[in-house]
């Protein structure tokens, strides 16, 4: 297994991996608005995984759906290396990764450029002062709305009950449309999506083995509740 330093060096050479700070992204991220034509070379929908870690969902979905483009986003370069390297080894041309913070997401994608978002086992930031860092906080939801197509779906999987309940409360307050949800996915899969249970992240596997139930919600943002943002 390569060292952490070697992984960071590798990422700089991976053609499917891009590293951007918010400063760089604000100063013309070349692929913003041009992912399909300049990177994927097709007109297929783009789905992103936020906080993708080792990219289990990005890779798993890309293998199942070759007619969809997938992009994993995470700040941890040594984790991102795993997914990017697997994509290269498996010759997955419908995969890319961005090393950046989720705060920068509107600098990486243009309006209506993303068809769907997956948020898989993010840090629940359970302490109340860290509420603003939760990836389903209205601040982040507003950013997602800037890049999603109309009626674009967002999927959340988590083991944390308080984070799951918090998300449901936010969605209710914003009058978002919930398509499906469950507080125990492996006892009740509310959809026909096989990937909900067939693909497991590192943290999902860890928490599930410890006896935690897996929560899931699929929702659509309310465009009428969108705040003013420079998308």
Short mmCIF file of C-alpha atoms in Angstrom, two decimals:
data_model
loop_
_atom_site.label_atom_id
_atom_site.label_comp_id
_atom_site.label_asym_id
_atom_site.label_seq_id
_atom_site.Cartn_x
_atom_site.Cartn_y
_atom_site.Cartn_z
CA UNK A 1 0.00 0.00 0.00
CA UNK A 2 1.49 3.40 -0.96
CA UNK A 3 2.38 5.87 1.76
CA UNK A 4 0.21 8.91 2.40
CA UNK A 5 2.79 11.10 0.68
CA UNK A 6 2.86 8.78 -2.33
CA UNK A 7 -0.93 8.94 -2.59
CA UNK A 8 -0.85 12.73 -2.67
CA UNK A 9 1.86 12.59 -5.33
CA UNK A 10 -0.21 10.11 -7.34
CA UNK A 11 -3.33 12.28 -7.22
CA UNK A 12 -1.40 15.05 -8.93
CA UNK A 13 -0.84 12.72 -11.87
CA UNK A 14 -4.27 11.06 -12.05
CA UNK A 15 -6.18 12.31 -15.08
CA UNK A 16 -9.49 11.59 -13.36
CA UNK A 17 -8.72 13.64 -10.24
CA UNK A 18 -8.79 17.42 -9.80
CA UNK A 19 -7.71 19.49 -6.80
CA UNK A 20 -9.11 22.96 -6.21
CA UNK A 21 -9.27 25.36 -3.32
CA UNK A 22 -12.13 27.84 -3.23
CA UNK A 23 -9.67 30.54 -4.26
CA UNK A 24 -8.65 28.63 -7.35
CA UNK A 25 -12.22 27.67 -8.18
CA UNK A 26 -13.38 31.29 -7.95
CA UNK A 27 -10.66 32.14 -10.42
CA UNK A 28 -12.15 30.15 -13.29
CA UNK A 29 -12.45 26.42 -12.67
CA UNK A 30 -11.99 25.31 -16.26
CA UNK A 31 -14.48 22.42 -16.15
CA UNK A 32 -17.34 24.32 -14.52
CA UNK A 33 -20.23 24.12 -16.96
CA UNK A 34 -18.13 22.00 -19.31
CA UNK A 35 -17.85 18.63 -17.61
CA UNK A 36 -19.82 16.79 -20.28
CA UNK A 37 -18.12 18.19 -23.35
CA UNK A 38 -14.57 18.68 -22.06
CA UNK A 39 -14.07 15.76 -19.67
CA UNK A 40 -16.64 13.01 -20.20
CA UNK A 41 -17.04 13.72 -23.92
CA UNK A 42 -20.74 12.81 -23.84
CA UNK A 43 -24.10 14.27 -22.95
CA UNK A 44 -24.97 11.83 -20.17
CA UNK A 45 -26.40 13.04 -16.82
CA UNK A 46 -23.96 13.97 -14.05
CA UNK A 47 -24.40 12.56 -10.54
CA UNK A 48 -22.14 13.68 -7.69
CA UNK A 49 -21.29 12.07 -4.35
CA UNK A 50 -20.51 14.59 -1.62
CA UNK A 51 -18.08 13.58 1.12
CA UNK A 52 -17.32 10.51 -0.98
CA UNK A 53 -14.42 9.25 1.16
CA UNK A 54 -12.90 6.29 -0.69
CA UNK A 55 -15.51 6.65 -3.42
CA UNK A 56 -17.40 3.42 -2.82
CA UNK A 57 -20.68 4.85 -4.09
CA UNK A 58 -19.09 6.74 -6.96
CA UNK A 59 -17.35 3.57 -8.16
CA UNK A 60 -20.27 1.25 -7.43
CA UNK A 61 -22.80 3.39 -9.26
CA UNK A 62 -20.46 4.00 -12.19
CA UNK A 63 -20.05 0.26 -12.68
CA UNK A 64 -23.82 -0.31 -12.63
CA UNK A 65 -24.81 2.64 -14.81
CA UNK A 66 -22.35 3.17 -17.65
CA UNK A 67 -24.63 5.77 -19.29
CA UNK A 68 -24.31 8.16 -16.33
CA UNK A 69 -21.29 10.28 -15.35
CA UNK A 70 -20.23 10.19 -11.69
CA UNK A 71 -18.07 12.63 -9.74
CA UNK A 72 -16.94 12.07 -6.15
CA UNK A 73 -16.12 15.10 -4.01
CA UNK A 74 -14.04 15.01 -0.82
CA UNK A 75 -11.30 16.97 0.89
CA UNK A 76 -9.30 13.96 2.15
CA UNK A 77 -6.73 13.24 -0.55
CA UNK A 78 -5.52 9.93 0.86
CA UNK A 79 -9.11 8.61 0.85
CA UNK A 80 -9.84 10.00 -2.60
CA UNK A 81 -6.80 8.17 -3.93
CA UNK A 82 -8.51 4.83 -3.38
CA UNK A 83 -11.53 5.64 -5.54
CA UNK A 84 -9.53 7.40 -8.23
CA UNK A 85 -7.06 4.52 -8.44
CA UNK A 86 -9.85 1.94 -8.63
CA UNK A 87 -11.51 3.86 -11.44
CA UNK A 88 -8.25 3.83 -13.37
CA UNK A 89 -7.62 0.14 -12.72
CA UNK A 90 -11.17 -0.75 -13.80
CA UNK A 91 -11.03 1.55 -16.83
CA UNK A 92 -14.12 3.48 -15.73
CA UNK A 93 -14.33 6.41 -18.12
CA UNK A 94 -17.55 7.72 -16.54
CA UNK A 95 -15.84 8.65 -13.25
CA UNK A 96 -13.99 11.69 -11.91
CA UNK A 97 -13.04 13.02 -8.49
CA UNK A 98 -12.60 16.51 -7.08
CA UNK A 99 -10.54 17.21 -3.98
CA UNK A 100 -12.18 20.27 -2.45
CA UNK A 101 -14.53 21.32 0.34
CA UNK A 102 -18.30 21.16 -0.12
CA UNK A 103 -18.35 24.94 0.44
CA UNK A 104 -16.76 25.23 -3.01
CA UNK A 105 -19.35 23.17 -4.82
CA UNK A 106 -20.94 26.09 -6.68
CA UNK A 107 -17.50 26.97 -8.06
CA UNK A 108 -17.08 23.45 -9.46
CA UNK A 109 -20.44 23.07 -11.22
CA UNK A 110 -22.67 25.40 -13.19
CA UNK A 111 -26.43 25.90 -12.84
CA UNK A 112 -28.43 22.86 -13.95
CA UNK A 113 -25.24 20.85 -14.51
CA UNK A 114 -25.92 18.15 -11.90
CA UNK A 115 -28.83 15.71 -12.17
CA UNK A 116 -28.58 14.01 -8.79
CA UNK A 117 -26.66 14.19 -5.50
CA UNK A 118 -25.67 11.44 -3.06
CA UNK A 119 -24.62 12.29 0.49
CA UNK A 120 -23.26 9.09 1.99
CA UNK A 121 -22.43 8.88 5.70
CA UNK A 122 -21.22 12.44 6.22
CA UNK A 123 -19.89 13.70 9.54
CA UNK A 124 -23.14 14.30 11.49
CA UNK A 125 -21.55 17.18 13.42
CA UNK A 126 -23.73 16.32 16.39
CA UNK A 127 -22.61 19.23 18.58
CA UNK A 128 -25.10 22.09 18.29
CA UNK A 129 -22.42 24.75 17.50
CA UNK A 130 -21.50 22.69 14.41
CA UNK A 131 -25.02 22.70 12.94
CA UNK A 132 -23.86 24.94 10.08
CA UNK A 133 -21.43 22.22 9.00
CA UNK A 134 -24.11 19.57 8.51
CA UNK A 135 -24.42 18.79 4.81
CA UNK A 136 -28.21 19.08 4.96
CA UNK A 137 -28.11 22.49 6.60
CA UNK A 138 -30.13 25.04 4.56
CA UNK A 139 -26.89 26.83 3.69
CA UNK A 140 -25.66 23.72 1.85
CA UNK A 141 -29.08 22.85 0.43
CA UNK A 142 -29.16 26.27 -1.15
CA UNK A 143 -25.79 25.60 -2.79
CA UNK A 144 -27.04 22.28 -4.13
CA UNK A 145 -30.07 23.99 -5.64
CA UNK A 146 -27.70 26.27 -7.55
CA UNK A 147 -26.22 23.31 -9.44
CA UNK A 148 -29.10 20.81 -9.63
CA UNK A 149 -31.46 20.49 -12.55
CA UNK A 150 -35.13 21.27 -11.80
CA UNK A 151 -36.59 18.39 -9.75
CA UNK A 152 -33.12 16.92 -9.23
CA UNK A 153 -33.00 14.36 -6.41
CA UNK A 154 -30.80 14.27 -3.31
CA UNK A 155 -30.14 10.99 -1.47
CA UNK A 156 -28.90 10.84 2.11
CA UNK A 157 -27.67 7.72 3.89
CA UNK A 158 -26.59 7.92 7.53
CA UNK A 159 -26.35 5.80 10.65
CA UNK A 160 -26.88 8.80 12.93
CA UNK A 161 -30.48 9.15 14.16
CA UNK A 162 -30.16 12.76 15.36
CA UNK A 163 -28.70 13.84 12.00
CA UNK A 164 -31.45 11.96 10.16
CA UNK A 165 -34.17 13.60 12.30
CA UNK A 166 -32.52 16.99 11.89
CA UNK A 167 -32.61 16.54 8.11
CA UNK A 168 -36.31 15.64 8.16
CA UNK A 169 -37.04 18.74 10.26
CA UNK A 170 -35.14 20.97 7.80
CA UNK A 171 -36.95 19.46 4.84
CA UNK A 172 -40.30 20.01 6.54
CA UNK A 173 -39.45 23.61 7.35
CA UNK A 174 -38.38 24.29 3.76
CA UNK A 175 -41.41 22.43 2.40
CA UNK A 176 -39.25 20.08 0.38
CA UNK A 177 -40.78 17.07 -1.31
CA UNK A 178 -39.74 13.78 0.30
CA UNK A 179 -39.90 10.95 -2.22
CA UNK A 180 -39.04 8.16 0.22
CA UNK A 181 -37.47 7.66 3.62
CA UNK A 182 -36.85 5.01 6.25
CA UNK A 183 -35.08 4.80 9.59
CA UNK A 184 -34.09 1.16 8.97
CA UNK A 185 -33.10 0.62 5.36
CA UNK A 186 -32.24 -3.06 5.67
CA UNK A 187 -35.60 -3.89 7.17
CA UNK A 188 -37.53 -1.65 4.80
CA UNK A 189 -36.15 -0.46 1.47
CA UNK A 190 -38.79 2.06 0.34
CA UNK A 191 -37.59 2.08 -3.28
CA UNK A 192 -36.64 -0.44 -5.94
CA UNK A 193 -33.09 0.91 -6.01
CA UNK A 194 -30.74 -2.03 -5.52
CA UNK A 195 -27.78 0.28 -4.97
CA UNK A 196 -29.23 1.38 -1.63
CA UNK A 197 -28.27 -1.93 -0.09
CA UNK A 198 -25.83 -3.50 -2.55
CA UNK A 199 -23.25 -0.69 -2.28
CA UNK A 200 -21.78 -0.04 1.16
CA UNK A 201 -19.28 2.61 2.16
CA UNK A 202 -16.49 1.89 4.62
CA UNK A 203 -18.39 3.69 7.38
CA UNK A 204 -21.70 2.00 6.54
CA UNK A 205 -20.07 -1.41 6.87
CA UNK A 206 -18.42 -0.39 10.13
CA UNK A 207 -21.55 1.06 11.74
CA UNK A 208 -23.84 -1.71 10.48
CA UNK A 209 -21.59 -4.34 12.07
CA UNK A 210 -21.83 -2.40 15.33
CA UNK A 211 -25.61 -2.74 15.25
CA UNK A 212 -26.58 0.72 14.02
CA UNK A 213 -29.58 0.88 11.70
CA UNK A 214 -29.10 2.67 8.40
CA UNK A 215 -31.33 5.66 7.67
CA UNK A 216 -32.21 6.90 4.20
CA UNK A 217 -34.13 9.79 2.72
CA UNK A 218 -34.59 10.85 -0.92
CA UNK A 219 -35.88 14.36 -1.43
CA UNK A 220 -36.36 17.21 -3.85
CA UNK A 221 -35.63 20.83 -2.97
CA UNK A 222 -38.31 23.50 -2.95
CA UNK A 223 -37.30 26.06 -5.58
CA UNK A 224 -39.60 28.64 -3.98
CA UNK A 225 -37.51 28.57 -0.80
CA UNK A 226 -34.23 29.28 -2.55
CA UNK A 227 -32.33 32.21 -1.12
CA UNK A 228 -30.34 34.63 -3.23
CA UNK A 229 -26.91 33.22 -4.00
CA UNK A 230 -24.31 33.96 -6.61
CA UNK A 231 -24.66 30.57 -8.28
#
